[in-house]
Coordinates of C-alpha atoms and ligand atoms in Angstrom, one line a residue:
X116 CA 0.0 0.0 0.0
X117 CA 1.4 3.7 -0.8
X118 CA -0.2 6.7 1.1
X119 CA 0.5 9.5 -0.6
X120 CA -0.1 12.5 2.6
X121 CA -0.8 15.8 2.9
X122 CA -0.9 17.1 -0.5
X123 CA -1.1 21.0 -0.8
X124 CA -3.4 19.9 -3.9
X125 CA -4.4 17.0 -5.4
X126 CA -5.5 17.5 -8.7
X127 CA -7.6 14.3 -9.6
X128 CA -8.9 15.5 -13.3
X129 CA -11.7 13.4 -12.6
X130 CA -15.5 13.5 -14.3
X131 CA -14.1 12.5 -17.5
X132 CA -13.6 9.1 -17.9
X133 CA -16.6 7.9 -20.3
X134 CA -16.3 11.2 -22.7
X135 CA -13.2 13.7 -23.4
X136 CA -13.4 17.3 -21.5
X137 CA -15.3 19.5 -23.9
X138 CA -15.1 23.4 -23.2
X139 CA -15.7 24.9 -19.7
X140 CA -16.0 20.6 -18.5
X141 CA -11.6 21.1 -19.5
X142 CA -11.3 23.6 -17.0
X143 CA -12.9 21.6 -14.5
X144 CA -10.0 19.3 -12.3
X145 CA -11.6 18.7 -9.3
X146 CA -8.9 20.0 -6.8
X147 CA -8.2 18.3 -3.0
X148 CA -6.2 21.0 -1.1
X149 CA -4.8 19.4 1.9
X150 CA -5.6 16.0 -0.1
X151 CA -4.5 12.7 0.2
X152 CA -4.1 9.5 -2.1
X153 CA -4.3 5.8 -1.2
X154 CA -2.6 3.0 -4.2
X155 CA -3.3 -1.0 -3.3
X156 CA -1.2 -2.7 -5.9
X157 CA -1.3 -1.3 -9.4
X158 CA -4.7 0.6 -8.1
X159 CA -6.0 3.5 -6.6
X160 CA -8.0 3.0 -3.9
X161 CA -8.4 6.3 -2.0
X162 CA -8.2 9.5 -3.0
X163 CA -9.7 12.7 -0.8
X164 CA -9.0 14.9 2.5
X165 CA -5.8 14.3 3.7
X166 CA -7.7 13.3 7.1
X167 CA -9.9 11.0 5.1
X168 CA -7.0 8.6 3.5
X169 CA -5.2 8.3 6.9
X170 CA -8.6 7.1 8.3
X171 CA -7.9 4.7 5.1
X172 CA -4.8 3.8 5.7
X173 CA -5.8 2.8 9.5
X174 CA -8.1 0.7 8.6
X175 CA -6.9 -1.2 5.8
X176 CA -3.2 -1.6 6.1
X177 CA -3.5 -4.9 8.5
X178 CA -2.1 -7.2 5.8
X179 CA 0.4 -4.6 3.6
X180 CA 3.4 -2.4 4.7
X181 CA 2.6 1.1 3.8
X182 CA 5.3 3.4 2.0
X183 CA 4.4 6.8 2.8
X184 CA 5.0 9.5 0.8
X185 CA 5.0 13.4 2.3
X186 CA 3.5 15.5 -0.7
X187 CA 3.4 18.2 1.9
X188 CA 3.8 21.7 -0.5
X189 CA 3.4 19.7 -3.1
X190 CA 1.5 19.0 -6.4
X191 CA 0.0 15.4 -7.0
X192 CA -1.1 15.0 -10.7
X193 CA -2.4 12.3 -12.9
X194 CA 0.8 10.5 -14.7
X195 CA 1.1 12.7 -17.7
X196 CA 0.6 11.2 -21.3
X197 CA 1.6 11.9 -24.3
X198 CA -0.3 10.7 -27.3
X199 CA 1.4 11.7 -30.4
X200 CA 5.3 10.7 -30.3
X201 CA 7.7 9.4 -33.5
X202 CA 10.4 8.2 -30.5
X203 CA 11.3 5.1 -32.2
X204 CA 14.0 6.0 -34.5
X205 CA 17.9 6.4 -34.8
X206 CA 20.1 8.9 -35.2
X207 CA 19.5 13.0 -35.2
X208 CA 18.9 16.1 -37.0
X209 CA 21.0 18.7 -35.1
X210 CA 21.9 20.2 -38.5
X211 CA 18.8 21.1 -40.1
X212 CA 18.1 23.8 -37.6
X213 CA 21.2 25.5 -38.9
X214 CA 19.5 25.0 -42.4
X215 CA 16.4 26.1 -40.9
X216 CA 17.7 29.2 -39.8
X217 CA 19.5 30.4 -42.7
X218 CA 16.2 30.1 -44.5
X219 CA 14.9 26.4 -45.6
X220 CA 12.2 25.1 -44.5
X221 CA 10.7 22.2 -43.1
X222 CA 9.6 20.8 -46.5
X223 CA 12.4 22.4 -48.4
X224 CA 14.6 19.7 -46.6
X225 CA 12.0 16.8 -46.9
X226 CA 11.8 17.5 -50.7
X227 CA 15.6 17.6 -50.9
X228 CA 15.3 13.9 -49.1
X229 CA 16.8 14.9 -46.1
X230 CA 14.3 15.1 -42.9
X231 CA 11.7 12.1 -42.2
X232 CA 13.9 10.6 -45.2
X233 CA 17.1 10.9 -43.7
X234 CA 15.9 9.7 -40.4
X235 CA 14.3 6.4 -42.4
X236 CA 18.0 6.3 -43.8
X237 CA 19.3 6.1 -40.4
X238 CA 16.7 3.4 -39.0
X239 CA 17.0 1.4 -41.8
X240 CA 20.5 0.9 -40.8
X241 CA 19.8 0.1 -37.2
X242 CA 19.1 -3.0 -35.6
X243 CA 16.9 -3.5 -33.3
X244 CA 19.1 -3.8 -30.3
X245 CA 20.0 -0.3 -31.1
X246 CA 16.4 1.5 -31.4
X247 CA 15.8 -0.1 -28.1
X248 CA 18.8 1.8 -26.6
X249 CA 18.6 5.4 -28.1
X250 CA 14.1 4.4 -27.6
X251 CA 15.0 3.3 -23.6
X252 CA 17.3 6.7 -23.2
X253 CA 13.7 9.3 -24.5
X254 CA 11.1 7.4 -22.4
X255 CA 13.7 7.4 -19.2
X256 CA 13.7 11.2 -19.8
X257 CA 10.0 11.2 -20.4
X258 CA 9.4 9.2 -17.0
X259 CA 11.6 12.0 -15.4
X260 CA 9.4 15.2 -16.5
X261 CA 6.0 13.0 -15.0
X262 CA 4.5 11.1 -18.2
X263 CA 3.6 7.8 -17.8
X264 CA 2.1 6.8 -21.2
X265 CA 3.0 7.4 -24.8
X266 CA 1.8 6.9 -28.3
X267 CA 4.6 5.6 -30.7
X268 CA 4.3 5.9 -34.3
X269 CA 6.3 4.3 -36.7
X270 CA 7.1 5.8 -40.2
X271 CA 11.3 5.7 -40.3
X272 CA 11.3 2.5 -42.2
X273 CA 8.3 3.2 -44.8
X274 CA 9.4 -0.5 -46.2
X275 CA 7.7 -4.0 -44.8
X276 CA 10.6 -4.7 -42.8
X277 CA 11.7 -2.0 -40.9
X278 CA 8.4 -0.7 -40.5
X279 CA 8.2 -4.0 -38.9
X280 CA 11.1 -3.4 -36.8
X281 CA 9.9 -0.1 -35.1
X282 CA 7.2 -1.6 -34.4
X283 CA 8.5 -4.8 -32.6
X284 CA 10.7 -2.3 -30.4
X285 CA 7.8 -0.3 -29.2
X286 CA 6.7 -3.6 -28.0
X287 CA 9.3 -4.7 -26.5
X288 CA 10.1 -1.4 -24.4
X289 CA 6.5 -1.5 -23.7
X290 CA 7.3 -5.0 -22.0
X291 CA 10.5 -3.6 -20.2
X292 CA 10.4 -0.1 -19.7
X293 CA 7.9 1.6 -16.8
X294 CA 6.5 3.9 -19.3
X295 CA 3.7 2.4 -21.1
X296 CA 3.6 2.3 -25.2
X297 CA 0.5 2.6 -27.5
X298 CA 1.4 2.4 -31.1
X299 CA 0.2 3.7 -34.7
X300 CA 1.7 1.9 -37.9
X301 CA 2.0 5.0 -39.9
X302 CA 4.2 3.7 -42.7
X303 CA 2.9 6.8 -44.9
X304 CA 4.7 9.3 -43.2
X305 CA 6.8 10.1 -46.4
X306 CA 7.5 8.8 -49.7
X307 CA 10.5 6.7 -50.1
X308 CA 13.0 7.7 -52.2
X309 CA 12.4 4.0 -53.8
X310 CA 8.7 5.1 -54.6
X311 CA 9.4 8.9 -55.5
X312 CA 8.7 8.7 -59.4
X313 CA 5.1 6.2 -58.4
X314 CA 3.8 7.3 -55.1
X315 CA 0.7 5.6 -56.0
X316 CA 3.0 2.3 -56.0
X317 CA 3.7 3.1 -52.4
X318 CA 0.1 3.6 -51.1
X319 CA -0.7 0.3 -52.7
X320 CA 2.0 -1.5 -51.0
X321 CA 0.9 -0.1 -47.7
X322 CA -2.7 -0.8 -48.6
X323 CA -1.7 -4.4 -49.5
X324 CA 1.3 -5.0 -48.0
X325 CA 2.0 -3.4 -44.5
X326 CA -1.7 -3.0 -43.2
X327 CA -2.3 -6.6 -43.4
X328 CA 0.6 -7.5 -41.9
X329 CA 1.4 -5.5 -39.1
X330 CA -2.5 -6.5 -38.8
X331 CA -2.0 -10.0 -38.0
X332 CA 1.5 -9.4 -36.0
X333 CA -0.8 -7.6 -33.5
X334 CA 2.0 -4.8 -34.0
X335 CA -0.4 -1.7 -33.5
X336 CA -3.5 0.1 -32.8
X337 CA -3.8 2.8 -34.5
X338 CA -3.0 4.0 -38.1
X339 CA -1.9 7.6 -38.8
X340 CA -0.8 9.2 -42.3
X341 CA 0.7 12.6 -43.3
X342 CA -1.7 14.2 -45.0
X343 CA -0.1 17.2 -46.6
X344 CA 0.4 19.2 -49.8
X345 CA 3.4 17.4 -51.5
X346 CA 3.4 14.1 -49.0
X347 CA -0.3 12.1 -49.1
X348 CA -3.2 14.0 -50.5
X349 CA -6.4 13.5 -49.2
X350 CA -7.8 10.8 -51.2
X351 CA -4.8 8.7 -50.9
X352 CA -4.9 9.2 -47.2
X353 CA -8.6 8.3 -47.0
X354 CA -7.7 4.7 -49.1
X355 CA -4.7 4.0 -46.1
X356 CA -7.0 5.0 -43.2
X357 CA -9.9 2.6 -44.7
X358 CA -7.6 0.1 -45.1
X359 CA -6.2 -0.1 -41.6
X360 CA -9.8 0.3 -40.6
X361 CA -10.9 -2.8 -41.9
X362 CA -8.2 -4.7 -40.4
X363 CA -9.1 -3.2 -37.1
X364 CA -6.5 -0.2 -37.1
X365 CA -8.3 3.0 -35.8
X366 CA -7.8 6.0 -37.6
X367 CA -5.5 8.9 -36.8
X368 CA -4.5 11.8 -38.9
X369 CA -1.5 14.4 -39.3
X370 CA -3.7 17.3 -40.4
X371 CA -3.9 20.4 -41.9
X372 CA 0.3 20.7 -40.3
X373 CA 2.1 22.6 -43.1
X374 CA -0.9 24.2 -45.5
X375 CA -4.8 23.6 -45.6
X376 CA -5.4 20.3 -47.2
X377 CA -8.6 19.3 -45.9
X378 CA -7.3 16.9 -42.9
X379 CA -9.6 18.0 -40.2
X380 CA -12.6 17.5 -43.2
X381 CA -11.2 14.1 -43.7
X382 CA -10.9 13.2 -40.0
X383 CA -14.5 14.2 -39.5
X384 CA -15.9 11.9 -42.2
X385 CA -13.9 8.9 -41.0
X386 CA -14.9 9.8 -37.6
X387 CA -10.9 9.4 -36.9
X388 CA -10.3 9.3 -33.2
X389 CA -8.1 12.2 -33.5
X390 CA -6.7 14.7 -36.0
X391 CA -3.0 16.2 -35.0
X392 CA -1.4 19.7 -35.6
X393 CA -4.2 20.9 -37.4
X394 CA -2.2 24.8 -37.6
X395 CA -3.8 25.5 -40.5
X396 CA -7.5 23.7 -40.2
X397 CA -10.2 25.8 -41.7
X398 CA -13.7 26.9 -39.5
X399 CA -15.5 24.1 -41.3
X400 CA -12.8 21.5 -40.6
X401 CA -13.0 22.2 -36.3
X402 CA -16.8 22.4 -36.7
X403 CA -17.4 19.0 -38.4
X404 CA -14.7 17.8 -35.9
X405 CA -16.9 18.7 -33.4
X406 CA -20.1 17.5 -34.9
X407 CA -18.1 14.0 -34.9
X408 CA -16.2 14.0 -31.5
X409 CA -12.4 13.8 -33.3
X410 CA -9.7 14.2 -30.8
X411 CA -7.4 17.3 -31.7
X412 CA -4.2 16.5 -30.7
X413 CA -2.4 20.0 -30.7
X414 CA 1.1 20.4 -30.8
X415 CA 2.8 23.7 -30.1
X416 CA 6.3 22.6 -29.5
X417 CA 6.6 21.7 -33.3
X418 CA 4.9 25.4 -34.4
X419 CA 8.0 26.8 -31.7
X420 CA 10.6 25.1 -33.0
X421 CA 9.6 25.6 -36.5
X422 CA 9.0 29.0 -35.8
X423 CA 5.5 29.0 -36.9
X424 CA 1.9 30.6 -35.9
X425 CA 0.4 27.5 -33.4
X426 CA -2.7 25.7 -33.9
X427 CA -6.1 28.0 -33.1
X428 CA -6.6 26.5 -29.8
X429 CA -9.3 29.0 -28.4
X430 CA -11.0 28.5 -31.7
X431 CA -11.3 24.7 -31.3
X432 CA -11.9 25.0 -27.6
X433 CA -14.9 27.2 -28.1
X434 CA -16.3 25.3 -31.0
X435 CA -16.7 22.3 -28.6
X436 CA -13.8 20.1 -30.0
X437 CA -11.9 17.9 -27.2
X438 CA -8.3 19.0 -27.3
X439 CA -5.4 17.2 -26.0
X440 CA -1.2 18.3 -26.3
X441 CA 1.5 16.4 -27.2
X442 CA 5.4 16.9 -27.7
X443 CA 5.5 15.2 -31.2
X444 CA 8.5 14.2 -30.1
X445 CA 10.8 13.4 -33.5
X446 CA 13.9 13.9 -34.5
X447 CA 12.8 17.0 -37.1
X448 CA 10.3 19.4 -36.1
X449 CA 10.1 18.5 -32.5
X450 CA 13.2 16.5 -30.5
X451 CA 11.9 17.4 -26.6
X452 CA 10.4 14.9 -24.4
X453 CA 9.3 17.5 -22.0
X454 CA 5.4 17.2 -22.3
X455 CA 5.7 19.9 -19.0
X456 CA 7.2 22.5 -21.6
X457 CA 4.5 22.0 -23.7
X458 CA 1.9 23.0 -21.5
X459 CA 3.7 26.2 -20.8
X460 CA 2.9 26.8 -24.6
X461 CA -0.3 26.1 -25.2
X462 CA -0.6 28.5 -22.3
X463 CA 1.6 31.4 -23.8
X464 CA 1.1 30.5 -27.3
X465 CA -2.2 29.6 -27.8
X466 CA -3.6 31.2 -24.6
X467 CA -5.0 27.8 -23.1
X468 CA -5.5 28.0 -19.3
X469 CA -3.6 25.6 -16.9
X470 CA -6.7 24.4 -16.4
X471 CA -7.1 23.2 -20.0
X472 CA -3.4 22.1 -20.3
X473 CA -3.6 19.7 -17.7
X474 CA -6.6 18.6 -18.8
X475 CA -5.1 17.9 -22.3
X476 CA -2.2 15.9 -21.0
X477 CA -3.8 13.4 -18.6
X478 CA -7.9 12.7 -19.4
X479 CA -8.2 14.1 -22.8
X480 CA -4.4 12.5 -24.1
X481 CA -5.9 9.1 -22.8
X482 CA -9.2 9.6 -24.7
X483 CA -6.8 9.9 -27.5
X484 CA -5.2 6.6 -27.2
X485 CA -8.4 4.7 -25.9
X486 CA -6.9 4.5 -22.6
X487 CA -9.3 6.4 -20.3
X488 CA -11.0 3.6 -18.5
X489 CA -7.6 3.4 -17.0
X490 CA -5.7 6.1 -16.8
X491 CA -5.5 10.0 -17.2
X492 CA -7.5 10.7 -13.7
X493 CA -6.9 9.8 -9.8
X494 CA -10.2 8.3 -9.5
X495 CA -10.5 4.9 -7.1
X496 CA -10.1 2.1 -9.4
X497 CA -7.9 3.4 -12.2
X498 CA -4.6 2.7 -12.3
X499 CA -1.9 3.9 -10.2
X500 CA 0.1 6.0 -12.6
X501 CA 0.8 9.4 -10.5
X502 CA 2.8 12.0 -10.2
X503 CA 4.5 14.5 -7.3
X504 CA 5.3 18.0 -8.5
X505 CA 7.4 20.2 -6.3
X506 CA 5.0 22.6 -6.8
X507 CA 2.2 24.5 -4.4
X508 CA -0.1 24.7 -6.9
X509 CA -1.1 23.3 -10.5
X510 CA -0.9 26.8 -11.8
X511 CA 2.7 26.6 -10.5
X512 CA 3.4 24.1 -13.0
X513 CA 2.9 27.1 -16.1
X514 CA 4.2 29.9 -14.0
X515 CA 7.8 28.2 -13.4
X516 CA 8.3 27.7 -17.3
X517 CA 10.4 25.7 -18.8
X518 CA 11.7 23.7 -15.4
X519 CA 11.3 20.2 -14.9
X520 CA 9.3 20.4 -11.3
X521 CA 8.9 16.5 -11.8
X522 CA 9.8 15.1 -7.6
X523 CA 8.1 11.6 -7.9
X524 CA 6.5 9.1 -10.5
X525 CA 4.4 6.2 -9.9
X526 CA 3.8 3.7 -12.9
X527 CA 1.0 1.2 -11.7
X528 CA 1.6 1.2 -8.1
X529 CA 5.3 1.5 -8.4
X530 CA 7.3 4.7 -7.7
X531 CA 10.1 4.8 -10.3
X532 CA 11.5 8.2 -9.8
X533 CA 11.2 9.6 -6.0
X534 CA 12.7 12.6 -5.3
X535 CA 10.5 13.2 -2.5
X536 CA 10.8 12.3 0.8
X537 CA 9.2 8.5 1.2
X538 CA 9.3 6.2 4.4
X539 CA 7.7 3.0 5.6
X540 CA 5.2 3.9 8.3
X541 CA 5.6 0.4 9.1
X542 CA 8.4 -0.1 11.7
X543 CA 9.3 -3.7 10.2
X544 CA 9.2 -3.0 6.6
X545 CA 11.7 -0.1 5.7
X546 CA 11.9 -1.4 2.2
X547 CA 10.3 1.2 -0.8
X548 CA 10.6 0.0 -4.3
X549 CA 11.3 3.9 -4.9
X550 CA 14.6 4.3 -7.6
X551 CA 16.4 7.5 -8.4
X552 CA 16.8 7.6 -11.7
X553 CA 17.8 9.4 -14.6
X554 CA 19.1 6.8 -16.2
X555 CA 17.8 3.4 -18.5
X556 CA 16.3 1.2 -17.1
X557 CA 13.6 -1.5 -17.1
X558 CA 11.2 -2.7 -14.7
X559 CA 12.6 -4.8 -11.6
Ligands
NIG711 O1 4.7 15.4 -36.8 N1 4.8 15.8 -39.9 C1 5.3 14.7 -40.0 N2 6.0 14.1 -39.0 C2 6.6 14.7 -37.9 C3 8.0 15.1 -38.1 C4 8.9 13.9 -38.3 C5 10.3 14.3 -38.6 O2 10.6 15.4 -39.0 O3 11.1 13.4 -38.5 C6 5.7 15.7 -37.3 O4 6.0 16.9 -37.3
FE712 FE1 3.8 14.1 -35.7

């Protein structure tokens, strides 16, 4: 048993497990000053006044030791998530900001094949071995600024095997690593340089190729394709997103990024479970995503660091579309893991409150992935994914900007990173599974 005391806030985010946050419902997060939180195993059991979960504790803790953990002054969160990631890949970019900032852009570099198609170069050449050490390395920094869940894509091998091979890694570290994977074949994230002269050839291959068989590996969840002037057009995306759809793949779509190409439109028709970056959707695209329920997934760390006007949050917010955040994090247009840092954004740069941010990292993000029966809320019975901010407040969280306030992180009952102050209240059992770490590692 963990007893999490004397919380200066716990923020549980709960009310929204059976349908995302829509408008004022986001700024809703149901805070516990003085609060306290009770884990049995991998669950929560307890959460409430501080004075409450020590009654708990007192009466339930006859068979368990109890860790306690002093949140006093602190902030106790939701584990964050992050549902829109491209971490499995190898190599870097460092260069193409220098690029960038003498004047290419973005799709300047893809179209010269360097970007996504440099990075496919590089995972190509990897093995496997090696994705799951340069993967391991971003999810232990992710663990250590509070997220608990991510969404992998794949689309740095866009050829059957390596495609494959991403895919097998995110499972793997999913296995291994504390912080949980859900993954998205996205094998049309770019034309190969193989395919350049018959893209059509491609989107056939995926149709008949990769869909089926990262079907019947069980390999992923979701399916997500680029949908961009000078990558997939609409149509082509719509024949990829059907496909995985009849083999069970739920649809996802990069939308509406770079210029207007209709993405949020498409999303709405396929009812897509979420449509992601969406800088440039149009007033009918949010409305009809609204109408349908898509997920936007907004992303203002990749309009930052490609110096670019971010998505209309307000706009979406208003017009009744659920909006979660991500990092993006890639090698290109976004390399950051810190979800945190992305709240302070959408706060500065697309004027969301820290209400909505959190709300768009932790019940809204798992809405995103189909997760929210179990996580993205401290609600009795979800899992125990959790987190401890040194912070007084949750507003604290977007006025310190840019620091990593992450003290201690709980991944289904276990605290892998504890910075805080934790004890056995238990005079016989001194032993905490806590671990300080900033390093790689995998689940005892
Ligand atoms: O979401 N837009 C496409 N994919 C990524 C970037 C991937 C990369 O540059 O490697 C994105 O921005
Ligand atoms: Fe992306």
């Amino acid at each position: 048993m963990i007893y999490i005391r004397k919380a200066a806030q716990v923020v549980a985010v709960s009310g929204g497990t059976t349908a995302p946050k829509i408008r004022d419902d986001m700024r809703e997060l149901n805070v516990i000053e003085n609060g306290g939180v009770v884990v049995e195993g991998e669950r929560i059991v307890f959460v409430g006044p501080d004075e409450e979960a020590e009654a708990y504790v007192k009466a339930n803790r006859s068979q368990e030791e109890v860790t306690v953990i002093n949140a006093e002054g602190k902030t106790v969160t939701p584990g964050l998530i992050d549902p829109h990631t491209h971490i499995v890949f190898a190599g870097s970019r460092e260069f193409e900001l220098g690029l960038r900032l003498q004047g290419a852009t973005y799709m300047d570099i893809l179209r010269a094949g360097g970007g996504i198609l440099y990075s496919t170069e590089q995972t190509r050449k990897a093995d496997e071995q090696q994705l799951m050490e340069e993967t391991g390395k971003r999810l232990d920094r992710f663990l250590a600024h509070g997220v608990t869940t991510v969404e992998a894509k794949s689309g740095y091998g866009l050829r059957l095997e390596d495609e494959l091979k991403q895919l097998r890694v995110a499972r793997s570290l999913n296995r291994l690593h504390p912080v949980e994977l859900v993954s998205t074949f996205m094998g049309a994230h770019a034309v190969p340089p193989e395919f350049k002269e018959a893209p059509e050839e491609f989107v056939r291959l995926i149709v008949e190729g990769m869909i089926p068989a990262v079907a019947e590996q069980g390999l992923a969840e979701y399916c997500d394709v680029f949908c961009e002037e000078g990558v997939f057009t609409p149509d082509q995306t719509r024949d990829i997103l059907r496909a995985g759809m009849k083999f069970g793949l739920k649809p996802k779509v990069h939308a509406d990024e770079i210029v207007h190409s209709g993405g949020a439109e498409l999303a709405a028709e396929l009812e897509a479970v979420s449509a992601e970056h969406l800088l440039q959707a149009s007033e009918g695209g949010i409305r009809a995503m609204a109408e349908k329920g898509v997920i936007a997934v907004l992303l203002p760390g990749t309009a930052f660091y490609l110096m670019t006007t971010p998505a209309d949050a307000r706009k979406m917010i208003d017009a009744g579309v659920p909006v979660a955040l991500s990092t993006d994090c890639n090698p290109g247009s976004s390399p950051t893991v810190s979800l945190p840092f992305i709240m302070n954004l959408a706060c500065l740069t697309m004027r969301m409150t820290p209400e909505e941010a959190l709300t768009a990292c932790t019940i809204n993000a798992a809405h995103a992935i189909g997760r929210a029966e179990r996580i993205g809320s401290i609600e009795p019975g979800k899992q125990a994914d959790i987190v401890i901010f040194d912070a007084p407040n949750y507003m604290f969280l977007q006025y310190h900007y840019a620091v990593n306030l992450t003290d201690t992180v709980i991944k289904k009952g276990i605290p892998v990173i504890a910075g805080g102050e934790s004890q056995s209240i238990d005079p016989d059992a001194q032993r905490t599974a806590c671990r300080q770490s900033m390093r790689f590692f995998f689940w005892p």
